[in-house]
Each structure stands twice: as structure tokens, then as C-alpha cells.
PDB file of C-alpha atoms in Angstrom:
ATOM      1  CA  UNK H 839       0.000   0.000   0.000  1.00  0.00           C
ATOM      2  CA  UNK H 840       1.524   3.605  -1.441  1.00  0.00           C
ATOM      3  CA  UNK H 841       2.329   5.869   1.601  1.00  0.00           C
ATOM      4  CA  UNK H 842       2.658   9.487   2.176  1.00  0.00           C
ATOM      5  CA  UNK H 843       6.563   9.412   2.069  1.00  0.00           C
ATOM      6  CA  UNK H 844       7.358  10.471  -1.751  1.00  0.00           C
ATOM      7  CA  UNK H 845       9.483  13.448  -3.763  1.00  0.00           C
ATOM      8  CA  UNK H 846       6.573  15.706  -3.722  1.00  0.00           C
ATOM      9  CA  UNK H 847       2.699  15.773  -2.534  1.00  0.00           C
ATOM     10  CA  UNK H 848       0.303  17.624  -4.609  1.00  0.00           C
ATOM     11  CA  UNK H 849      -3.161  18.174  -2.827  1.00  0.00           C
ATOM     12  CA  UNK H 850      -4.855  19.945  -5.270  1.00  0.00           C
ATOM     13  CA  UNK H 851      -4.725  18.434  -9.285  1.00  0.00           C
ATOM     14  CA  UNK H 852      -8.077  18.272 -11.778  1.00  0.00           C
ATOM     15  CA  UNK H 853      -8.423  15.071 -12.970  1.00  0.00           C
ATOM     16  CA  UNK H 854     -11.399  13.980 -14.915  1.00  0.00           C
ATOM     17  CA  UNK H 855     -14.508  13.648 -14.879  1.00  0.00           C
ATOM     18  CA  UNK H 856     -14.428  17.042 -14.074  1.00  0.00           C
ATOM     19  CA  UNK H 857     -17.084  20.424 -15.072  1.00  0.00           C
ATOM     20  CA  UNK H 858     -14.215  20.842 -17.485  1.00  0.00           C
ATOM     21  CA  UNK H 859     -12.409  18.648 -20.036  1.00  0.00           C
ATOM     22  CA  UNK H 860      -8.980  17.341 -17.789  1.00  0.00           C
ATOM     23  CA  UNK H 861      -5.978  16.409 -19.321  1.00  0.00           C
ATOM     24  CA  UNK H 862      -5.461  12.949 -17.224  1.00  0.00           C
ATOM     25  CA  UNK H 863      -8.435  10.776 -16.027  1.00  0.00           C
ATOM     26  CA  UNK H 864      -8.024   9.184 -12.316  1.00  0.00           C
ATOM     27  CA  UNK H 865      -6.139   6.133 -13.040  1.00  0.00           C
ATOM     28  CA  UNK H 866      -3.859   8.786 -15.729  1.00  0.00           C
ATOM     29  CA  UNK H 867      -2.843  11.132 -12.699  1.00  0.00           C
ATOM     30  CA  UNK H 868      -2.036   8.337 -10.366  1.00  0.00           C
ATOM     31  CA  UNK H 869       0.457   6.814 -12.864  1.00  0.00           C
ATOM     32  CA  UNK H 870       1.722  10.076 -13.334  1.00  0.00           C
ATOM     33  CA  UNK H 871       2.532  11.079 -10.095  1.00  0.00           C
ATOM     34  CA  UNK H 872       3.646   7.435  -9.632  1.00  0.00           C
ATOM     35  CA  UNK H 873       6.452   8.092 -12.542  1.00  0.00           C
ATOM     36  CA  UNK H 874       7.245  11.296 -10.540  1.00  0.00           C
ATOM     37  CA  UNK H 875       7.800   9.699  -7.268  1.00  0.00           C
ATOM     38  CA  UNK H 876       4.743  11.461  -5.607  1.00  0.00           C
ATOM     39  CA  UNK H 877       1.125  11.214  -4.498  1.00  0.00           C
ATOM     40  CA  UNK H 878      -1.981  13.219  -5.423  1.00  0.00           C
ATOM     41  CA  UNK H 879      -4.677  14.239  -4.172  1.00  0.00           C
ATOM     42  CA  UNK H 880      -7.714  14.599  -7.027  1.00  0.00           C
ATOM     43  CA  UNK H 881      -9.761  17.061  -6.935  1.00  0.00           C
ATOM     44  CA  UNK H 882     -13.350  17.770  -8.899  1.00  0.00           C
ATOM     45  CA  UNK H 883     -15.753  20.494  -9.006  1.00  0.00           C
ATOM     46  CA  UNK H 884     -18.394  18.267 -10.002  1.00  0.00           C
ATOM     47  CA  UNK H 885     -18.238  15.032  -7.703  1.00  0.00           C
ATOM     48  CA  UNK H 886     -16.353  13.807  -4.899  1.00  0.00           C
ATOM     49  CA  UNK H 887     -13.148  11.863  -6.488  1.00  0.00           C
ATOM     50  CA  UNK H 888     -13.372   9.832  -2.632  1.00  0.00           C
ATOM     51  CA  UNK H 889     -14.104   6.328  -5.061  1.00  0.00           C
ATOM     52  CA  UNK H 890     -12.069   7.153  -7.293  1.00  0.00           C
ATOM     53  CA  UNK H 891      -9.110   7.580  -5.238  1.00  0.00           C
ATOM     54  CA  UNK H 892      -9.627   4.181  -3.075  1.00  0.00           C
ATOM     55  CA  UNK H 893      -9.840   2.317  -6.504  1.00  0.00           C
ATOM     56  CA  UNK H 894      -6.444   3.702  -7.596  1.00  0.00           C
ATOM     57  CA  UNK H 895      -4.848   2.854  -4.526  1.00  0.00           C
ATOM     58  CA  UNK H 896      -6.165  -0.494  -4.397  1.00  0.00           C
ATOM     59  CA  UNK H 897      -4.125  -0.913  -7.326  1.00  0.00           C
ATOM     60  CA  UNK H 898      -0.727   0.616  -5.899  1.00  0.00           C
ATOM     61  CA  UNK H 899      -1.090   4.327  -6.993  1.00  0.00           C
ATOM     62  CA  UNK H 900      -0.208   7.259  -5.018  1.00  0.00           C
ATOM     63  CA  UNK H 901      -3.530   8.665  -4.722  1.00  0.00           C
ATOM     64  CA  UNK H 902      -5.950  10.076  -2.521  1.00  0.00           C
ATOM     65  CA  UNK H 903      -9.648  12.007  -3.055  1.00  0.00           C
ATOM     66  CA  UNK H 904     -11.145  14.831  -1.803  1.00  0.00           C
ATOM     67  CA  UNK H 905     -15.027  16.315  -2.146  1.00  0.00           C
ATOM     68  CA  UNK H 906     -16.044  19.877  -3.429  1.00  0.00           C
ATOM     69  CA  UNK H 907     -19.465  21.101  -1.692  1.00  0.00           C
ATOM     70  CA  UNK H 908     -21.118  22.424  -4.510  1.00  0.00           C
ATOM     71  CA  UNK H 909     -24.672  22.208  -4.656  1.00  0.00           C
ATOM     72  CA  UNK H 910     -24.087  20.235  -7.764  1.00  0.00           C
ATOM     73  CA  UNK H 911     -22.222  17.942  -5.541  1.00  0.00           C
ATOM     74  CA  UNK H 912     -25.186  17.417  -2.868  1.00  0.00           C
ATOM     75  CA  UNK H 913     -24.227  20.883  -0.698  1.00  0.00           C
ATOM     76  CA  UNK H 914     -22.784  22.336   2.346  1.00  0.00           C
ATOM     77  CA  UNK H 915     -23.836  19.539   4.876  1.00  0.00           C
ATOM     78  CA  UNK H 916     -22.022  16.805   6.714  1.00  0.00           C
ATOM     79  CA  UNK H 917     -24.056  13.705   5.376  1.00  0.00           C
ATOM     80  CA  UNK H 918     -22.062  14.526   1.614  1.00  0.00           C
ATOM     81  CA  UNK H 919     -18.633  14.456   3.988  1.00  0.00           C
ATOM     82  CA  UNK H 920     -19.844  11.474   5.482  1.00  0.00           C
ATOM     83  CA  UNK H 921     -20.601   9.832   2.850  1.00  0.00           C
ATOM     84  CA  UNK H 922     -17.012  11.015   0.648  1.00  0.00           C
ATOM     85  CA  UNK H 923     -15.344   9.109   3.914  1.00  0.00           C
ATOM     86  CA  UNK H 924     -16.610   6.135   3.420  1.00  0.00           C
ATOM     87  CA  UNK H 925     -16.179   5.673  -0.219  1.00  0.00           C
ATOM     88  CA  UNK H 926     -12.164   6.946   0.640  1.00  0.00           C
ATOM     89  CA  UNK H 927     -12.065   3.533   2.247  1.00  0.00           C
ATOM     90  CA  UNK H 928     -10.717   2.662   5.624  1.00  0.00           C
ATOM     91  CA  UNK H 929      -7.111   2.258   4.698  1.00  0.00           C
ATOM     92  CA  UNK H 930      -6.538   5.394   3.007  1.00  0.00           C
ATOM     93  CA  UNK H 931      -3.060   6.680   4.389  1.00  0.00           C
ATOM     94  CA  UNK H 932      -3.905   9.976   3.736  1.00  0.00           C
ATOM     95  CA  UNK H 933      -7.240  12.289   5.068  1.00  0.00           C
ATOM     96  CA  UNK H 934      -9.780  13.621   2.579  1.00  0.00           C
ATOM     97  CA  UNK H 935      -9.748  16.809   1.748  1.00  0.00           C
ATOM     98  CA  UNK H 936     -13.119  18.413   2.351  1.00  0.00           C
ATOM     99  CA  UNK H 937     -13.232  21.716  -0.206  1.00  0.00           C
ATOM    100  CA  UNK H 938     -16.229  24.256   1.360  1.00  0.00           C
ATOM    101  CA  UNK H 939     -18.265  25.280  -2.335  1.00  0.00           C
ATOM    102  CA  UNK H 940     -16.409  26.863  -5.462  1.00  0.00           C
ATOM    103  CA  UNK H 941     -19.338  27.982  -7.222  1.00  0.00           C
ATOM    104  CA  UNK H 942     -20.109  30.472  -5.601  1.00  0.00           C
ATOM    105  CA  UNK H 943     -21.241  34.367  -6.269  1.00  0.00           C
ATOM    106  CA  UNK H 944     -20.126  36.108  -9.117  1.00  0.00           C
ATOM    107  CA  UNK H 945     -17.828  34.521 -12.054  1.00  0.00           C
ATOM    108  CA  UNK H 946     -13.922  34.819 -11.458  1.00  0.00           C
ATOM    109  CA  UNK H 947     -12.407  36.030 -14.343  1.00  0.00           C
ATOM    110  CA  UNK H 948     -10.137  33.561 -15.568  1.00  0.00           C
ATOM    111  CA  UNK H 949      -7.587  33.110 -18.107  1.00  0.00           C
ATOM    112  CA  UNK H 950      -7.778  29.842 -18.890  1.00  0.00           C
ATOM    113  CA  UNK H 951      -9.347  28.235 -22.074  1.00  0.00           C
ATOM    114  CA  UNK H 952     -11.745  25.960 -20.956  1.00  0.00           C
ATOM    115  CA  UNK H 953     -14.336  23.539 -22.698  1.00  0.00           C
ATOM    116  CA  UNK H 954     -17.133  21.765 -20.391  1.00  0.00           C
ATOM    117  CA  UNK H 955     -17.006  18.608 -19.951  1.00  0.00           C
ATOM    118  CA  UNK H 956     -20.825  17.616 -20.438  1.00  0.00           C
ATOM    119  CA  UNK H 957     -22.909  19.691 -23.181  1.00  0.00           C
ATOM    120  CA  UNK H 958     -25.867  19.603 -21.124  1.00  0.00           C
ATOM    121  CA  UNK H 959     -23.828  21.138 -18.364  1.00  0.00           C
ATOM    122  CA  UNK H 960     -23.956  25.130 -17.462  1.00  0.00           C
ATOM    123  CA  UNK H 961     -21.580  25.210 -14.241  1.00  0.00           C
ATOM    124  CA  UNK H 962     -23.083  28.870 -13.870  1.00  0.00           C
ATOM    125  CA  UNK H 963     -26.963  27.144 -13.313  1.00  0.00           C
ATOM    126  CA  UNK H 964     -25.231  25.845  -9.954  1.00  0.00           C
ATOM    127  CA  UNK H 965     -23.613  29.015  -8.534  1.00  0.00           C
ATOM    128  CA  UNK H 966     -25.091  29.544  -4.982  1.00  0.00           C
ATOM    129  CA  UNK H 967     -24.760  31.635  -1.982  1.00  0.00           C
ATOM    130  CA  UNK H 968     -21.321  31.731  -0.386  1.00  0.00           C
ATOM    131  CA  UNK H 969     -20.957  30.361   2.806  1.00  0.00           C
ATOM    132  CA  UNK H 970     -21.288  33.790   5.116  1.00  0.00           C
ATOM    133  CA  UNK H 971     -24.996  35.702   4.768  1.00  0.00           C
ATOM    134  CA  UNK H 972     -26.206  39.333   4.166  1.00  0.00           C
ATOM    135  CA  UNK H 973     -24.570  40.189   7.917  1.00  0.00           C
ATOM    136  CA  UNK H 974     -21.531  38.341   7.202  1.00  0.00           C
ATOM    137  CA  UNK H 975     -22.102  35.407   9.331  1.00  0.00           C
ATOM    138  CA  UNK H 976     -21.561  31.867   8.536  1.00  0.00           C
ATOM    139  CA  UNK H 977     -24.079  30.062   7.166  1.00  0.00           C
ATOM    140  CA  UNK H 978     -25.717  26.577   9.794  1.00  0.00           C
ATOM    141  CA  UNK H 979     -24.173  24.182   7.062  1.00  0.00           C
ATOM    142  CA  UNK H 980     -20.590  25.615   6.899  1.00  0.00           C
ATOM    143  CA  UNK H 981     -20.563  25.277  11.056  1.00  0.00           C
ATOM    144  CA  UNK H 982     -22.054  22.224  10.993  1.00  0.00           C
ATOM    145  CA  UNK H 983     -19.460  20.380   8.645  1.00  0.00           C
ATOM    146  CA  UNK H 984     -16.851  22.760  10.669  1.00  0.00           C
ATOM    147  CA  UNK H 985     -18.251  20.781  13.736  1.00  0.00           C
ATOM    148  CA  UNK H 986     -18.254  16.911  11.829  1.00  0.00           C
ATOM    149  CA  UNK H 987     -14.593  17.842  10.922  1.00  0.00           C
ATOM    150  CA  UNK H 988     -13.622  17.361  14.394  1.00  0.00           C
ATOM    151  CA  UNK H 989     -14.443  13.265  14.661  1.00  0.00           C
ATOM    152  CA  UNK H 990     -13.521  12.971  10.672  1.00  0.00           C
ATOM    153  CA  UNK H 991     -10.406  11.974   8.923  1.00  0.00           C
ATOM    154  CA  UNK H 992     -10.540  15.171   6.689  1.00  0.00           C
ATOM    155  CA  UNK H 993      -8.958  18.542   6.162  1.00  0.00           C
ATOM    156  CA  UNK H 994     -11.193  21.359   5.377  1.00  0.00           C
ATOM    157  CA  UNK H 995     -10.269  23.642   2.678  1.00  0.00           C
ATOM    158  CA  UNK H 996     -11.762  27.227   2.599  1.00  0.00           C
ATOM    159  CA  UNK H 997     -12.692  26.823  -1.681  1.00  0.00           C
ATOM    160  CA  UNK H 998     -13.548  29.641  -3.354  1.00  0.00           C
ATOM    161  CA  UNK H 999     -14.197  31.370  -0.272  1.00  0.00           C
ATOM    162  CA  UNK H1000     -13.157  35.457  -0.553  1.00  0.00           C
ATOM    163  CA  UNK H1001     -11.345  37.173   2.052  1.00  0.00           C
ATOM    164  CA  UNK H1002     -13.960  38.070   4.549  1.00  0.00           C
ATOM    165  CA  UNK H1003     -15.690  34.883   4.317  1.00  0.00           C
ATOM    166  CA  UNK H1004     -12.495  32.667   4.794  1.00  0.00           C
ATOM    167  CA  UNK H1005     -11.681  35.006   8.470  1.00  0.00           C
ATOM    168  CA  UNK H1006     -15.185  33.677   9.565  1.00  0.00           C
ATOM    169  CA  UNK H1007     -14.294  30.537   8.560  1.00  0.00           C
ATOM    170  CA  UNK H1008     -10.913  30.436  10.269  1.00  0.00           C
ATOM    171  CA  UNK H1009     -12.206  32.242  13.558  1.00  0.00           C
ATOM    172  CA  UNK H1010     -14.956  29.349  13.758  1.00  0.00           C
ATOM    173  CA  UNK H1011     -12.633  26.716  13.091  1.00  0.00           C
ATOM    174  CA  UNK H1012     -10.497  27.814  16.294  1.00  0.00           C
ATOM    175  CA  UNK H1013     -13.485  28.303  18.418  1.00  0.00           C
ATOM    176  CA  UNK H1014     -14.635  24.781  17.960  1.00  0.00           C
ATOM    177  CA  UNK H1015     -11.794  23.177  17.506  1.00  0.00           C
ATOM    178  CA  UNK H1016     -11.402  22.040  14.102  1.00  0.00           C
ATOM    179  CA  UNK H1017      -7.852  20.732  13.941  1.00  0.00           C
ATOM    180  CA  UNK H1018      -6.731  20.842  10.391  1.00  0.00           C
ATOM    181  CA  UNK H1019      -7.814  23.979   7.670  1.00  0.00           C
ATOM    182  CA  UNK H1020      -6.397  24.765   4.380  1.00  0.00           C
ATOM    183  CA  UNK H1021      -6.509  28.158   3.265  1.00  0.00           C
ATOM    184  CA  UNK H1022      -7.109  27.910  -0.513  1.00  0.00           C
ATOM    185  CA  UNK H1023      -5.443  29.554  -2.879  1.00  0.00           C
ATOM    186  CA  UNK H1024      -4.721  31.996  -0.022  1.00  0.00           C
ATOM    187  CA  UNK H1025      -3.116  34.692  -2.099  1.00  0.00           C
ATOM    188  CA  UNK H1026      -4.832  34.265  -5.444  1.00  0.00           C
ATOM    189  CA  UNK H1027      -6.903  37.784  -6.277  1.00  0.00           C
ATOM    190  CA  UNK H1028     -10.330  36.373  -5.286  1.00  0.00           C
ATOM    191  CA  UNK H1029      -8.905  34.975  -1.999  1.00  0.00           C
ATOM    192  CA  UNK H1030      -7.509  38.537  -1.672  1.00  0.00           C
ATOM    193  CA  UNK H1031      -4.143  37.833   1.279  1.00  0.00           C
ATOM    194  CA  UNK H1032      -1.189  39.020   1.749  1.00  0.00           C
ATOM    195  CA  UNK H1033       2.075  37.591   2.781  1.00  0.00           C
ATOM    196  CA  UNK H1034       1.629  40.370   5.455  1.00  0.00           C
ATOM    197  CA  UNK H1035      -1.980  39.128   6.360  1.00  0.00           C
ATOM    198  CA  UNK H1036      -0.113  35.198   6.589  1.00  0.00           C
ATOM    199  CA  UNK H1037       2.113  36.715   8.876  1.00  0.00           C
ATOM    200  CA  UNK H1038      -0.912  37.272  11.111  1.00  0.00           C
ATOM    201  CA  UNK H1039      -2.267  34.350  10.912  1.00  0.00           C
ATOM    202  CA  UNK H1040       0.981  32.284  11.421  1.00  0.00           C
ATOM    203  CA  UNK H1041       0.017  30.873  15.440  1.00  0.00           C
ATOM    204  CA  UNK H1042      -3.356  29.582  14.278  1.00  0.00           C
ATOM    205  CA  UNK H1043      -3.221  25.872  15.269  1.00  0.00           C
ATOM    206  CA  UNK H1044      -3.512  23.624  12.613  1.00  0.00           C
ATOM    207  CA  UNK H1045      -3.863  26.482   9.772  1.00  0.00           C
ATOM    208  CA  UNK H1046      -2.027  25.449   6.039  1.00  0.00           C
ATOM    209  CA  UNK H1047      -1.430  28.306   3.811  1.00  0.00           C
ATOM    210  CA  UNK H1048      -1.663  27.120   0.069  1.00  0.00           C
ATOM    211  CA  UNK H1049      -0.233  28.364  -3.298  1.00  0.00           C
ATOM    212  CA  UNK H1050      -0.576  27.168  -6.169  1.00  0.00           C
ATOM    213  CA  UNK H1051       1.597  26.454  -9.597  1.00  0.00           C
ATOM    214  CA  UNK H1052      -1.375  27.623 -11.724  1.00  0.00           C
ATOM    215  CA  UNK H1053      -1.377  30.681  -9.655  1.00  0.00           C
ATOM    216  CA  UNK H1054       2.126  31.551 -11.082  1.00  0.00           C
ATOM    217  CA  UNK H1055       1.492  29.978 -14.517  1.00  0.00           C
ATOM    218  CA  UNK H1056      -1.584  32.568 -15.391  1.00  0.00           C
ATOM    219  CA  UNK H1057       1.209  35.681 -13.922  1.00  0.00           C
ATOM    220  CA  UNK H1058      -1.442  36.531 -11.329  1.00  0.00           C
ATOM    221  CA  UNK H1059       1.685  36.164  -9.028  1.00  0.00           C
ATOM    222  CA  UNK H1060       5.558  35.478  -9.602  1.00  0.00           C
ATOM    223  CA  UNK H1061       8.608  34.005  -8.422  1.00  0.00           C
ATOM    224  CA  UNK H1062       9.365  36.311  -5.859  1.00  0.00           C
ATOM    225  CA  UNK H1063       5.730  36.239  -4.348  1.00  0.00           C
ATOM    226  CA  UNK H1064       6.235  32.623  -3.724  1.00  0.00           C
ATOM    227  CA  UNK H1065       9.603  33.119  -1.578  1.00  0.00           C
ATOM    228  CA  UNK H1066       7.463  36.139   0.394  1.00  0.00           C
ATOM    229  CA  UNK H1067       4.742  33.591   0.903  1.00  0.00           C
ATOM    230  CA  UNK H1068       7.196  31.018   2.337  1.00  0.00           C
ATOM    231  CA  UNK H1069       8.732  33.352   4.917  1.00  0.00           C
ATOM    232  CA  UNK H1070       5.552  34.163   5.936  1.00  0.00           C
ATOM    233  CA  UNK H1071       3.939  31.176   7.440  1.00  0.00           C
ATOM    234  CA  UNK H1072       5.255  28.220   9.160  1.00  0.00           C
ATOM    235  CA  UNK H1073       2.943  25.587   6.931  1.00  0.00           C
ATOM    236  CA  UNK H1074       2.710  26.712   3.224  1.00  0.00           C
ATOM    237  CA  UNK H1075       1.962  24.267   0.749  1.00  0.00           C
ATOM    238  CA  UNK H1076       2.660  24.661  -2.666  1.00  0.00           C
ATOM    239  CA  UNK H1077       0.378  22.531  -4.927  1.00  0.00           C
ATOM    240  CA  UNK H1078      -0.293  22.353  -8.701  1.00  0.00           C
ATOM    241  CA  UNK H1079      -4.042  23.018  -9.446  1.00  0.00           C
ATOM    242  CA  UNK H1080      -3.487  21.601 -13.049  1.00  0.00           C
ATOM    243  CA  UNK H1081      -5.137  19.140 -14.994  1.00  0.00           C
ATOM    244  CA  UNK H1082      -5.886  21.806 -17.921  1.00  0.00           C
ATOM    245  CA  UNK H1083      -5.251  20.012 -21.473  1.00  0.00           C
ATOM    246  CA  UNK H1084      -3.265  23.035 -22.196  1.00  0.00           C
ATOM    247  CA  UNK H1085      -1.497  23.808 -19.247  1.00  0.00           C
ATOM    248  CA  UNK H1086       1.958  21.893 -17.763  1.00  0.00           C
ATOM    249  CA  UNK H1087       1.958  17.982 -17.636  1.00  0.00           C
ATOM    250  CA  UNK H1088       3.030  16.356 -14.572  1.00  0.00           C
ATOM    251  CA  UNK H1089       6.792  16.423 -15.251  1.00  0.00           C
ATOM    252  CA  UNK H1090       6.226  19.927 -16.758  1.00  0.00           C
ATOM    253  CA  UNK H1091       5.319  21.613 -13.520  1.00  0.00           C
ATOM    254  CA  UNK H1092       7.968  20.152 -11.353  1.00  0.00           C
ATOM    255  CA  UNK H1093      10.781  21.150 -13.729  1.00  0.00           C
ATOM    256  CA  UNK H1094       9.834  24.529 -14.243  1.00  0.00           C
ATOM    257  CA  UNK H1095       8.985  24.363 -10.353  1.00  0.00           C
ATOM    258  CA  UNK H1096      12.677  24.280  -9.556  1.00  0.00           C
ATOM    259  CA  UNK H1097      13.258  27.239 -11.744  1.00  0.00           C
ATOM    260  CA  UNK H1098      10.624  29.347  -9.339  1.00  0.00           C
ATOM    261  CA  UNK H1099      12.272  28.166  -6.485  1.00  0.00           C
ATOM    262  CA  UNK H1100      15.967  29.179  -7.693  1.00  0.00           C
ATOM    263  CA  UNK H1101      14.092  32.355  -8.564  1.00  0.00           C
ATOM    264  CA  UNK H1102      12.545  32.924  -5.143  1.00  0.00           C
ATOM    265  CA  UNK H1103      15.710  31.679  -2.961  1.00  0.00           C
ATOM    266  CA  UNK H1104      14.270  29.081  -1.681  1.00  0.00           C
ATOM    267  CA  UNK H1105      16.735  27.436   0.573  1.00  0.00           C
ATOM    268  CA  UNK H1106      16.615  23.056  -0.023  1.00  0.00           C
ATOM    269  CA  UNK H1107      14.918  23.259   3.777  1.00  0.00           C
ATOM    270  CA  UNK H1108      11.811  25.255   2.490  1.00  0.00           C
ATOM    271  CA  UNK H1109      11.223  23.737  -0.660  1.00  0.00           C
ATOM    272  CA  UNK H1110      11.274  20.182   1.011  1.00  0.00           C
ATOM    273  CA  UNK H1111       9.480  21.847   3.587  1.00  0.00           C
ATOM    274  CA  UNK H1112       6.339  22.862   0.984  1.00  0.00           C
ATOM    275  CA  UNK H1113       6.722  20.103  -1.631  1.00  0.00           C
ATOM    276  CA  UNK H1114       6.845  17.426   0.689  1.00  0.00           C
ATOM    277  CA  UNK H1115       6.688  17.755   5.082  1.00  0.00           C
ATOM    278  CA  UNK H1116       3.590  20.380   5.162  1.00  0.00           C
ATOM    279  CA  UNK H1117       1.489  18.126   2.472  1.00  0.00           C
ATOM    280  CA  UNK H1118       1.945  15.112   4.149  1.00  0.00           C
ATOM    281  CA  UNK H1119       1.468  16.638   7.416  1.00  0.00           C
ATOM    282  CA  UNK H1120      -1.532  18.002   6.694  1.00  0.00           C
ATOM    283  CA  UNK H1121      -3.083  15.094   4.676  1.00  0.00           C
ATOM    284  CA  UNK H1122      -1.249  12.729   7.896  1.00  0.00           C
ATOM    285  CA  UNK H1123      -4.192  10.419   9.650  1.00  0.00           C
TER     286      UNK H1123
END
């Protein structure tokens, strides 16, 4: 059975079926990352990829799943976590990752050249409310699977979430006790932080800051971004977010990878530090 102890950890890669057309299907991305010496984590806007991930690694493959809480998905309540856990299986070394909604409010802009997946499906008919309301608290269902979290083997990831509504987030996940949150794509524009604002948040227990490779790829941030991000927080994780048919294969993103982290002067302590120790500890039973 594949464990977490590989070259690099990638918690966040599209693999298909997906709302878009993905370069790799399930079984693809775990051979991948198997050729690279690492383990995935797949991710899908459309479904949890929990099955899918405990069928790969019945079959040797570094993989592991994760669930999205769209309303396309089945929504923000703990009965879709629950049931994402059991399909991950009960020998899964790694925790699922549980992804709060990413359809949500008003279209991102985005650069990338995308094609759906289904022609019957309009990922804009399932955009719904975020997860704080009108007065900026957060909604029953985002507490409540903030609350199953605690007795779960999962990591809750703040999505889509903007700025405001990922603080909420945060603030109840320390009141209650949640004991592992991933802020994602913490410095992207619609997440809205920066490496001063991780600074802040760098004594929250059990807080992961992410970044991502596609994050660099579309120029919304560069090089030296990423080494500001790193000195920031104790627990960054840098993860891929591909999966596009026209953006980086597997191999592709971890060469040009190294180039970024000459660029950012990255020491071989912090890149092994956000590649490898802060994915697996976060992902870590």
C-alpha cells in the first residue's frame, strides 16, 4: 500500500470527470505522479473523487480524493462528507480533503481556455450563496461540517471562499476546535491575502497556507511572491491546481517548479518543507 513518504505531494490536481475537459483521467494522474515519485490528491468540481481515489490505490497508486461542496455535488452539509469518507475507504493513508463550495457568487475572471465537460452542463446554473450571509455570518451548514470535521479523517479547505468569508471561517474553526484547515489559494486575487496578512495568521493551530503552480502559470503572481509567501507562514503548501489540457503535464510543472524556487531563494529546507513535510502533514491520519 503507497504511503505518504514520496518526492513531492500535490493536494490539489483536476483530474477527470471534471465540469471541465482534464488532461489525465483518475487512473492517468495516479500513474503520473507514480512516474514522478509522488502522491496526489484529485480534486473535482463536479463530484467527490473519494471512489475514485480508493480504486487507484487499491491498485498501488499514489492517490488520494477529496469532495467539493457544490450544490451540484449534494451541498454544504455533513451527510455529503460522510458519505465522501466512506467511499475513501478505511485504509486510506492519507485524510480527505473536504473543499467548502467553489461555485459560488459572481464569475472569477479567468484566463484559462476551458471547454465543459458535459454539453448539457452550465456550471453557472449551480452558482449559490457563499458560505457567510447578508450580515456576514456563517451560514448553519458551513458550522455544521466545521463541527463533523472534528471526529472525521478530513482537512477542510476554505474553496472559493473570498477574504472576509475565509476570516469567519478560520475564527470558527479555532473556536470549535477544528484541527486541520487549508486556506485555498490563499493569495490568489479572489482569496484577496497578503504575505503580510499570513504573517498574522501564522500561530493559528492547525492552519495550512496554500499556493498554487497555476497561480504563477496565469502571472497573477511570480517568483518572488512565492519566496514572500514562504517566509511568511510556518505551513505553506505549494500545490499544482493543473489538470488543464493546455497547461503543464506532470513532469512539466515540477521542472519549471525548480526554476521558481531558484528564482525565489528558496533554501533546499523550504522547498522540502512545501513540496513534501507540510502536504503530508496536513493530509497525515
Amino acid at each position: 500500500m503507497p504511503d505518504l513518504a514520496h518526492r513531492v505531494v500535490d493536494i490539489h490536481y483536476h483530474a477527470g470527470p471534471d465540469l471541465y475537459r482534464r488532461r489525465l483521467t483518475s487512473t492517468g494522474a495516479g500513474l503520473a505522479y507514480a512516474a514522478a515519485g509522488g502522491w496526489v490528491v484529485l480534486k473535482s468540481h463536479l463530484s467527490s473523487t473519494a471512489a475514485r481515489a480508493w480504486e487507484a490505490l487499491q491498485d498501488g497508486l499514489p492517490v488520494s480524493g477529496s469532495v467539493v461542496l457544490n450544490d451540484l455535488a449534494g451541498g454544504v452539509v455533513p451527510r455529503v462528507v460522510e458519505q465522501a469518507v466512506y467511499a475513501h475507504g478505511p485504509d486510506s493513508p492519507a485524510r480527505l480533503i473536504v473543499h467548502l463550495p467553489t461555485l459560488v457568487g459572481p464569475t472569477h475572471p479567468s484566463r484559462l481556455r476551458r471547454a465543459s465537460f458535459h454539453p448539457r452542463l452550465d456550471a453557472d446554473q449551480w452558482r449559490a450563496e457563499p458560505v457567510v450571509d447578508a450580515a456576514g455570518r456563517l451560514t448553519r451548514g458551513a458550522s455544521d461540517v466545521l463541527r463533523a470535521a472534528r471526529d472525521l479523517p478530513v482537512v477542510v479547505a476554505t474553496g472559493h471562499c473570498d477574504r472576509d468569508a475565509t476570516l469567519r471561517v478560520i475564527d470558527e474553526a479555532v473556536r470549535i476546535g477544528t484541527p486541520r484547515l487549508l486556506l485555498t489559494h490563499a493569495t490568489h486575487p479572489m482569496s484577496g491575502y497578503t504575505p503580510a496578512d499570513l504573517v498574522q495568521l501564522a500561530d493559528v493551530p492547525g492552519l495550512y497556507v496554500e499556493l498554487t503552480a497555476l497561480t504563477l502559470l496565469l502571472g497573477h503572481r511570480d517568483a518572488a511572491h512565492l519566496g514572500e509567501v514562504v517566509r511568511a507562514h510556518p505551513r505553506v503548501v505549494f500545490s499544482s491546481d493543473l489538470g488543464q489540457p493546455d497547461q503543464p503535464d506532470v513532469a512539466g510543472w515540477l521542472s519549471e517548479s525548480e526554476q521558481w524556487f531558484k528564482a525565489a531563494n528558496l533554501t533546499t529546507q523550504q522547498i522540502t518543507a512545501i513540496t513534501r513535510s507540510a502536504p503530508a502533514e496536513l493530509l497525515s491520519p
